[in-house]
Amino acid sequence: EDQVTQSPEALRLQEGESSSLNCSYTVSGLRGLFWYRQDPGKGPEFLFTLYSAGEEKEKERLKATLTKKESFLHITAPKPEDSATYLCAVQGIGANDYKLSFGAGTTVTVRA
Amino acid sequence: DGGITQSPKYLFRKEGQNVTLSCEQNLNHDAMYWYRQDPGQGLRLIYYSQIVNDFQKGDIAEGYSVSREKKESFPLTVTSAQKNPTAFYLCASSDTNTDTQYFGPGTRLTVL
């Protein structure tokens, strides 16, 4: 069974204080790793898909990287509007390759 | 604008009642999904449908039912058999070419 563990559970940052979120996963074969942003009371918003180790993707102050066992979401010089819960999900290869397995998320709070 | 709509945003139900949550998409996606989100837990898959008139159970299908009569619509019924239905329900859809799932805004169901 695919498993995803995100750490830390919560992260409090000062504006401009860069940091990283971790997503550790176990899957028999990786079809894709997905990052989403979720604001309170709203649906997740798609950020990135990573497919193979060594791949990196960037969007504004966010950069996602992937290894064979984990993914990092780096937040560079965060602003208060980056405050949200960040979700990681994996999709494995096989009979259940439609399915996303989600971590519990990391809640990021950025103070001005 | 293309997207996914869910209604209602908030729903209150008395114990013993069935309720139906609506999900509509105009993205022309073949696949649609229903997830449940509880505090401190990852999203859990209830049902999914990869094509009209076909759907499969996810990890937590007991107490729920769905239909897929049209490509655009995938309603979820929460039956009285669901023992702990209070949760945030999320609908998603995906293009089979990219596997990326896009989410609706969610419905918060509270059982009184």
PDB file of C-alpha atoms in Angstrom:
ATOM      1  CA  GLU A   1       0.000   0.000   0.000  1.00  0.00           C
ATOM      2  CA  ASP A   2       1.272   3.448  -0.920  1.00  0.00           C
ATOM      3  CA  GLN A   3       2.135   5.680   2.036  1.00  0.00           C
ATOM      4  CA  VAL A   4       2.855   9.384   2.341  1.00  0.00           C
ATOM      5  CA  THR A   5       4.202  11.166   5.426  1.00  0.00           C
ATOM      6  CA  GLN A   6       4.545  14.927   5.578  1.00  0.00           C
ATOM      7  CA  SER A   7       6.650  16.877   8.057  1.00  0.00           C
ATOM      8  CA  PRO A   8       6.489  19.037   9.980  1.00  0.00           C
ATOM      9  CA  GLU A   9       2.764  19.122  10.758  1.00  0.00           C
ATOM     10  CA  ALA A  10       2.936  22.888  11.252  1.00  0.00           C
ATOM     11  CA  LEU A  11       5.483  25.557  10.379  1.00  0.00           C
ATOM     12  CA  ARG A  12       5.499  29.156  11.555  1.00  0.00           C
ATOM     13  CA  LEU A  13       7.728  31.534   9.601  1.00  0.00           C
ATOM     14  CA  GLN A  14       8.554  35.208   9.623  1.00  0.00           C
ATOM     15  CA  GLU A  15       8.063  36.988   6.342  1.00  0.00           C
ATOM     16  CA  GLY A  16      11.231  36.473   4.297  1.00  0.00           C
ATOM     17  CA  GLU A  17      12.375  33.420   6.299  1.00  0.00           C
ATOM     18  CA  SER A  18      12.934  30.614   3.774  1.00  0.00           C
ATOM     19  CA  SER A  19      12.186  27.001   4.727  1.00  0.00           C
ATOM     20  CA  SER A  20      11.394  23.552   3.350  1.00  0.00           C
ATOM     21  CA  LEU A  21       8.564  21.067   3.736  1.00  0.00           C
ATOM     22  CA  ASN A  22       9.197  17.333   3.478  1.00  0.00           C
ATOM     23  CA  CYS A  23       7.110  14.602   1.864  1.00  0.00           C
ATOM     24  CA  SER A  24       8.392  11.051   2.370  1.00  0.00           C
ATOM     25  CA  TYR A  25       6.722   8.308   0.368  1.00  0.00           C
ATOM     26  CA  THR A  26       6.715   4.582  -0.257  1.00  0.00           C
ATOM     27  CA  VAL A  27       5.251   3.274  -3.475  1.00  0.00           C
ATOM     28  CA  SER A  28       5.947   0.196  -5.567  1.00  0.00           C
ATOM     29  CA  GLY A  29       6.466   2.298  -8.663  1.00  0.00           C
ATOM     30  CA  LEU A  30       5.997   6.049  -8.925  1.00  0.00           C
ATOM     31  CA  ARG A  31       3.697   7.346 -11.624  1.00  0.00           C
ATOM     32  CA  GLY A  32       3.656  10.892 -10.250  1.00  0.00           C
ATOM     33  CA  LEU A  33       4.030  13.007  -7.112  1.00  0.00           C
ATOM     34  CA  PHE A  34       1.678  15.942  -6.711  1.00  0.00           C
ATOM     35  CA  TRP A  35       1.773  19.079  -4.568  1.00  0.00           C
ATOM     36  CA  TYR A  36      -1.358  21.029  -3.734  1.00  0.00           C
ATOM     37  CA  ARG A  37      -2.077  24.172  -1.729  1.00  0.00           C
ATOM     38  CA  GLN A  38      -5.245  24.304   0.388  1.00  0.00           C
ATOM     39  CA  ASP A  39      -6.692  27.403   2.031  1.00  0.00           C
ATOM     40  CA  PRO A  40      -9.051  26.988   5.008  1.00  0.00           C
ATOM     41  CA  GLY A  41     -12.518  25.848   3.953  1.00  0.00           C
ATOM     42  CA  LYS A  42     -11.567  25.517   0.282  1.00  0.00           C
ATOM     43  CA  GLY A  43     -10.606  22.768  -2.125  1.00  0.00           C
ATOM     44  CA  PRO A  44      -6.966  21.959  -2.868  1.00  0.00           C
ATOM     45  CA  GLU A  45      -5.307  23.974  -5.635  1.00  0.00           C
ATOM     46  CA  PHE A  46      -2.888  22.125  -7.895  1.00  0.00           C
ATOM     47  CA  LEU A  47       0.722  23.324  -7.786  1.00  0.00           C
ATOM     48  CA  PHE A  48       3.124  20.782  -9.316  1.00  0.00           C
ATOM     49  CA  THR A  49       3.525  17.280 -10.677  1.00  0.00           C
ATOM     50  CA  LEU A  50       6.922  15.553 -10.490  1.00  0.00           C
ATOM     51  CA  TYR A  51       7.536  12.304 -12.341  1.00  0.00           C
ATOM     52  CA  SER A  52      11.145  11.200 -11.812  1.00  0.00           C
ATOM     53  CA  ALA A  53      14.017  11.611  -9.366  1.00  0.00           C
ATOM     54  CA  GLY A  54      16.041  14.745 -10.003  1.00  0.00           C
ATOM     55  CA  GLU A  55      13.124  16.666 -11.437  1.00  0.00           C
ATOM     56  CA  GLU A  56      12.485  20.199 -10.167  1.00  0.00           C
ATOM     57  CA  LYS A  57       9.637  22.635 -10.778  1.00  0.00           C
ATOM     58  CA  GLU A  58       9.202  26.260  -9.727  1.00  0.00           C
ATOM     59  CA  LYS A  59       6.329  28.659  -9.364  1.00  0.00           C
ATOM     60  CA  GLU A  60       6.906  32.100  -7.891  1.00  0.00           C
ATOM     61  CA  ARG A  61       8.400  31.535  -4.398  1.00  0.00           C
ATOM     62  CA  LEU A  62       7.815  27.771  -4.475  1.00  0.00           C
ATOM     63  CA  LYS A  63      10.194  25.097  -5.736  1.00  0.00           C
ATOM     64  CA  ALA A  64       9.497  21.373  -5.640  1.00  0.00           C
ATOM     65  CA  THR A  65      12.186  18.704  -5.886  1.00  0.00           C
ATOM     66  CA  LEU A  66      12.027  14.911  -6.034  1.00  0.00           C
ATOM     67  CA  THR A  67      14.253  12.013  -5.001  1.00  0.00           C
ATOM     68  CA  LYS A  68      13.483   8.285  -4.979  1.00  0.00           C
ATOM     69  CA  LYS A  69      12.173   8.453  -1.420  1.00  0.00           C
ATOM     70  CA  GLU A  70      11.040  12.008  -0.774  1.00  0.00           C
ATOM     71  CA  SER A  71      10.044  15.359  -2.156  1.00  0.00           C
ATOM     72  CA  PHE A  72      10.734  18.817  -0.789  1.00  0.00           C
ATOM     73  CA  LEU A  73       8.740  21.966  -1.233  1.00  0.00           C
ATOM     74  CA  HIS A  74      11.034  24.943  -0.742  1.00  0.00           C
ATOM     75  CA  ILE A  75       9.470  28.290   0.095  1.00  0.00           C
ATOM     76  CA  THR A  76      11.840  31.163  -0.628  1.00  0.00           C
ATOM     77  CA  ALA A  77      11.312  34.525   1.090  1.00  0.00           C
ATOM     78  CA  PRO A  78       7.704  33.722   1.983  1.00  0.00           C
ATOM     79  CA  LYS A  79       4.982  36.333   2.241  1.00  0.00           C
ATOM     80  CA  PRO A  80       1.853  36.205   4.423  1.00  0.00           C
ATOM     81  CA  GLU A  81      -0.194  35.182   1.381  1.00  0.00           C
ATOM     82  CA  ASP A  82       1.813  31.926   1.260  1.00  0.00           C
ATOM     83  CA  SER A  83       0.069  30.868   4.474  1.00  0.00           C
ATOM     84  CA  ALA A  84      -1.870  27.678   3.693  1.00  0.00           C
ATOM     85  CA  THR A  85      -1.813  23.917   4.138  1.00  0.00           C
ATOM     86  CA  TYR A  86       0.391  22.179   1.595  1.00  0.00           C
ATOM     87  CA  LEU A  87      -0.618  18.654   0.594  1.00  0.00           C
ATOM     88  CA  CYS A  88       1.539  16.000  -1.022  1.00  0.00           C
ATOM     89  CA  ALA A  89       0.125  12.994  -2.890  1.00  0.00           C
ATOM     90  CA  VAL A  90       1.591  10.070  -4.814  1.00  0.00           C
ATOM     91  CA  GLN A  91       0.215   8.012  -7.644  1.00  0.00           C
ATOM     92  CA  GLY A  92       1.648   4.540  -8.086  1.00  0.00           C
ATOM     93  CA  ILE A  93       1.944   2.307 -11.109  1.00  0.00           C
ATOM     94  CA  GLY A  94      -0.269  -0.749 -11.243  1.00  0.00           C
ATOM     95  CA  ALA A  95      -3.831  -1.919 -10.842  1.00  0.00           C
ATOM     96  CA  ASN A  96      -4.717   1.121  -8.748  1.00  0.00           C
ATOM     97  CA  ASP A  97      -2.871   3.673 -10.847  1.00  0.00           C
ATOM     98  CA  TYR A  98      -5.896   5.985 -10.851  1.00  0.00           C
ATOM     99  CA  LYS A  99      -5.527   6.524  -7.120  1.00  0.00           C
ATOM    100  CA  LEU A 100      -3.818   9.349  -5.251  1.00  0.00           C
ATOM    101  CA  SER A 101      -2.577   8.650  -1.719  1.00  0.00           C
ATOM    102  CA  PHE A 102      -2.384  11.851   0.311  1.00  0.00           C
ATOM    103  CA  GLY A 103      -0.336  12.928   3.282  1.00  0.00           C
ATOM    104  CA  ALA A 104      -1.963  14.801   6.162  1.00  0.00           C
ATOM    105  CA  GLY A 105      -0.405  18.094   5.077  1.00  0.00           C
ATOM    106  CA  THR A 106       1.863  20.789   6.488  1.00  0.00           C
ATOM    107  CA  THR A 107       0.184  23.972   7.693  1.00  0.00           C
ATOM    108  CA  VAL A 108       2.368  26.995   7.014  1.00  0.00           C
ATOM    109  CA  THR A 109       1.788  30.321   8.766  1.00  0.00           C
ATOM    110  CA  VAL A 110       3.801  33.326   7.612  1.00  0.00           C
ATOM    111  CA  ARG A 111       3.824  36.346   9.920  1.00  0.00           C
ATOM    112  CA  ALA A 112       4.436  39.855   8.637  1.00  0.00           C
TER     113      ALA A 112
ATOM    114  CA  ASP B   1     -14.676  29.672 -17.049  1.00  0.00           C
ATOM    115  CA  GLY B   2     -13.858  26.000 -16.865  1.00  0.00           C
ATOM    116  CA  GLY B   3     -13.972  24.347 -13.499  1.00  0.00           C
ATOM    117  CA  ILE B   4     -15.653  22.157 -10.951  1.00  0.00           C
ATOM    118  CA  THR B   5     -18.648  23.257  -8.925  1.00  0.00           C
ATOM    119  CA  GLN B   6     -19.990  21.639  -5.779  1.00  0.00           C
ATOM    120  CA  SER B   7     -23.224  22.397  -4.036  1.00  0.00           C
ATOM    121  CA  PRO B   8     -24.288  23.165  -1.466  1.00  0.00           C
ATOM    122  CA  LYS B   9     -21.292  24.710   0.319  1.00  0.00           C
ATOM    123  CA  TYR B  10     -22.740  23.811   3.734  1.00  0.00           C
ATOM    124  CA  LEU B  11     -25.201  21.024   4.469  1.00  0.00           C
ATOM    125  CA  PHE B  12     -26.843  20.008   7.705  1.00  0.00           C
ATOM    126  CA  ARG B  13     -28.463  16.635   8.130  1.00  0.00           C
ATOM    127  CA  LYS B  14     -30.398  14.949  10.858  1.00  0.00           C
ATOM    128  CA  GLU B  15     -29.400  11.452  11.827  1.00  0.00           C
ATOM    129  CA  GLY B  16     -31.192   8.846   9.735  1.00  0.00           C
ATOM    130  CA  GLN B  17     -31.528  11.039   6.644  1.00  0.00           C
ATOM    131  CA  ASN B  18     -29.926  10.500   3.267  1.00  0.00           C
ATOM    132  CA  VAL B  19     -28.398  13.547   1.580  1.00  0.00           C
ATOM    133  CA  THR B  20     -27.008  14.096  -1.917  1.00  0.00           C
ATOM    134  CA  LEU B  21     -24.010  16.272  -2.706  1.00  0.00           C
ATOM    135  CA  SER B  22     -23.722  17.702  -6.192  1.00  0.00           C
ATOM    136  CA  CYS B  23     -20.571  17.821  -8.330  1.00  0.00           C
ATOM    137  CA  GLU B  24     -20.469  19.241 -11.855  1.00  0.00           C
ATOM    138  CA  GLN B  25     -17.479  19.833 -14.143  1.00  0.00           C
ATOM    139  CA  ASN B  26     -17.136  21.543 -17.517  1.00  0.00           C
ATOM    140  CA  LEU B  27     -13.502  20.573 -18.100  1.00  0.00           C
ATOM    141  CA  ASN B  28     -14.470  17.696 -20.393  1.00  0.00           C
ATOM    142  CA  HIS B  29     -12.639  15.309 -18.076  1.00  0.00           C
ATOM    143  CA  ASP B  30     -13.457  11.612 -18.271  1.00  0.00           C
ATOM    144  CA  ALA B  31     -12.581  10.706 -14.676  1.00  0.00           C
ATOM    145  CA  MET B  32     -14.237  12.006 -11.522  1.00  0.00           C
ATOM    146  CA  TYR B  33     -13.601  11.303  -7.847  1.00  0.00           C
ATOM    147  CA  TRP B  34     -15.067  11.843  -4.385  1.00  0.00           C
ATOM    148  CA  TYR B  35     -12.851  12.321  -1.327  1.00  0.00           C
ATOM    149  CA  ARG B  36     -13.522  12.857   2.323  1.00  0.00           C
ATOM    150  CA  GLN B  37     -11.295  15.114   4.453  1.00  0.00           C
ATOM    151  CA  ASP B  38     -11.165  14.958   8.249  1.00  0.00           C
ATOM    152  CA  PRO B  39      -8.976  17.135  10.512  1.00  0.00           C
ATOM    153  CA  GLY B  40      -5.409  15.856  10.789  1.00  0.00           C
ATOM    154  CA  GLN B  41      -5.894  13.177   8.126  1.00  0.00           C
ATOM    155  CA  GLY B  42      -5.094  12.928   4.460  1.00  0.00           C
ATOM    156  CA  LEU B  43      -7.838  12.927   1.865  1.00  0.00           C
ATOM    157  CA  ARG B  44      -9.475   9.512   1.574  1.00  0.00           C
ATOM    158  CA  LEU B  45     -11.042   8.201  -1.620  1.00  0.00           C
ATOM    159  CA  ILE B  46     -14.734   7.279  -1.446  1.00  0.00           C
ATOM    160  CA  TYR B  47     -15.649   6.473  -5.062  1.00  0.00           C
ATOM    161  CA  TYR B  48     -14.272   7.143  -8.492  1.00  0.00           C
ATOM    162  CA  SER B  49     -15.541   6.935 -12.058  1.00  0.00           C
ATOM    163  CA  GLN B  50     -13.364   6.712 -15.141  1.00  0.00           C
ATOM    164  CA  ILE B  51     -16.187   6.741 -17.651  1.00  0.00           C
ATOM    165  CA  VAL B  52     -19.924   7.377 -17.873  1.00  0.00           C
ATOM    166  CA  ASN B  53     -22.122   4.627 -16.423  1.00  0.00           C
ATOM    167  CA  ASP B  54     -19.189   3.037 -14.601  1.00  0.00           C
ATOM    168  CA  PHE B  55     -17.777   3.632 -11.135  1.00  0.00           C
ATOM    169  CA  GLN B  56     -15.711   1.799  -8.527  1.00  0.00           C
ATOM    170  CA  LYS B  57     -15.416   1.833  -4.756  1.00  0.00           C
ATOM    171  CA  GLY B  58     -12.506   3.574  -3.157  1.00  0.00           C
ATOM    172  CA  ASP B  59     -11.042   2.973   0.290  1.00  0.00           C
ATOM    173  CA  ILE B  60     -14.048   4.096   2.361  1.00  0.00           C
ATOM    174  CA  ALA B  61     -17.161   3.454   0.232  1.00  0.00           C
ATOM    175  CA  GLU B  62     -19.352   1.971   2.975  1.00  0.00           C
ATOM    176  CA  GLY B  63     -22.408   4.150   3.630  1.00  0.00           C
ATOM    177  CA  TYR B  64     -22.044   6.085   0.368  1.00  0.00           C
ATOM    178  CA  SER B  65     -23.449   5.690  -3.144  1.00  0.00           C
ATOM    179  CA  VAL B  66     -22.829   7.430  -6.476  1.00  0.00           C
ATOM    180  CA  SER B  67     -24.087   7.571 -10.046  1.00  0.00           C
ATOM    181  CA  ARG B  68     -22.483   8.690 -13.286  1.00  0.00           C
ATOM    182  CA  GLU B  69     -25.227   9.171 -15.871  1.00  0.00           C
ATOM    183  CA  LYS B  70     -23.562  12.144 -17.555  1.00  0.00           C
ATOM    184  CA  LYS B  71     -19.912  12.974 -18.176  1.00  0.00           C
ATOM    185  CA  GLU B  72     -20.303  16.317 -16.427  1.00  0.00           C
ATOM    186  CA  SER B  73     -21.978  15.112 -13.247  1.00  0.00           C
ATOM    187  CA  PHE B  74     -21.015  12.772 -10.387  1.00  0.00           C
ATOM    188  CA  PRO B  75     -23.405  13.132  -7.405  1.00  0.00           C
ATOM    189  CA  LEU B  76     -22.612  11.526  -4.050  1.00  0.00           C
ATOM    190  CA  THR B  77     -25.314  10.274  -1.686  1.00  0.00           C
ATOM    191  CA  VAL B  78     -24.449   9.963   1.986  1.00  0.00           C
ATOM    192  CA  THR B  79     -26.805   7.371   3.385  1.00  0.00           C
ATOM    193  CA  SER B  80     -28.009   6.784   6.914  1.00  0.00           C
ATOM    194  CA  ALA B  81     -25.693   3.769   6.991  1.00  0.00           C
ATOM    195  CA  GLN B  82     -22.649   6.044   7.164  1.00  0.00           C
ATOM    196  CA  LYS B  83     -21.825   6.074  10.867  1.00  0.00           C
ATOM    197  CA  ASN B  84     -19.741   9.235  11.044  1.00  0.00           C
ATOM    198  CA  PRO B  85     -20.678  11.425   8.074  1.00  0.00           C
ATOM    199  CA  THR B  86     -19.651  14.814   9.455  1.00  0.00           C
ATOM    200  CA  ALA B  87     -16.707  15.848   7.251  1.00  0.00           C
ATOM    201  CA  PHE B  88     -15.526  18.036   4.382  1.00  0.00           C
ATOM    202  CA  TYR B  89     -16.322  16.398   1.025  1.00  0.00           C
ATOM    203  CA  LEU B  90     -14.261  17.123  -2.063  1.00  0.00           C
ATOM    204  CA  CYS B  91     -14.995  16.279  -5.671  1.00  0.00           C
ATOM    205  CA  ALA B  92     -12.229  16.114  -8.270  1.00  0.00           C
ATOM    206  CA  SER B  93     -11.826  15.380 -11.947  1.00  0.00           C
ATOM    207  CA  SER B  94      -8.896  14.473 -14.148  1.00  0.00           C
ATOM    208  CA  ASP B  95      -7.832  14.225 -17.739  1.00  0.00           C
ATOM    209  CA  THR B  96      -6.695  10.680 -18.438  1.00  0.00           C
ATOM    210  CA  ASN B  97      -3.716  12.034 -20.385  1.00  0.00           C
ATOM    211  CA  THR B  98      -2.132  13.913 -17.478  1.00  0.00           C
ATOM    212  CA  ASP B  99      -3.547  12.203 -14.356  1.00  0.00           C
ATOM    213  CA  THR B 100      -3.599  15.557 -12.586  1.00  0.00           C
ATOM    214  CA  GLN B 101      -6.690  15.823 -10.398  1.00  0.00           C
ATOM    215  CA  TYR B 102      -8.398  19.203 -10.050  1.00  0.00           C
ATOM    216  CA  PHE B 103     -10.631  19.825  -7.087  1.00  0.00           C
ATOM    217  CA  GLY B 104     -13.900  21.601  -6.476  1.00  0.00           C
ATOM    218  CA  PRO B 105     -14.500  24.014  -3.572  1.00  0.00           C
ATOM    219  CA  GLY B 106     -15.950  21.343  -1.276  1.00  0.00           C
ATOM    220  CA  THR B 107     -19.113  20.713   0.722  1.00  0.00           C
ATOM    221  CA  ARG B 108     -19.057  20.714   4.510  1.00  0.00           C
ATOM    222  CA  LEU B 109     -21.579  18.229   5.866  1.00  0.00           C
ATOM    223  CA  THR B 110     -22.638  18.373   9.496  1.00  0.00           C
ATOM    224  CA  VAL B 111     -24.890  15.793  11.109  1.00  0.00           C
ATOM    225  CA  LEU B 112     -27.000  17.230  13.904  1.00  0.00           C
TER     226      LEU B 112
END
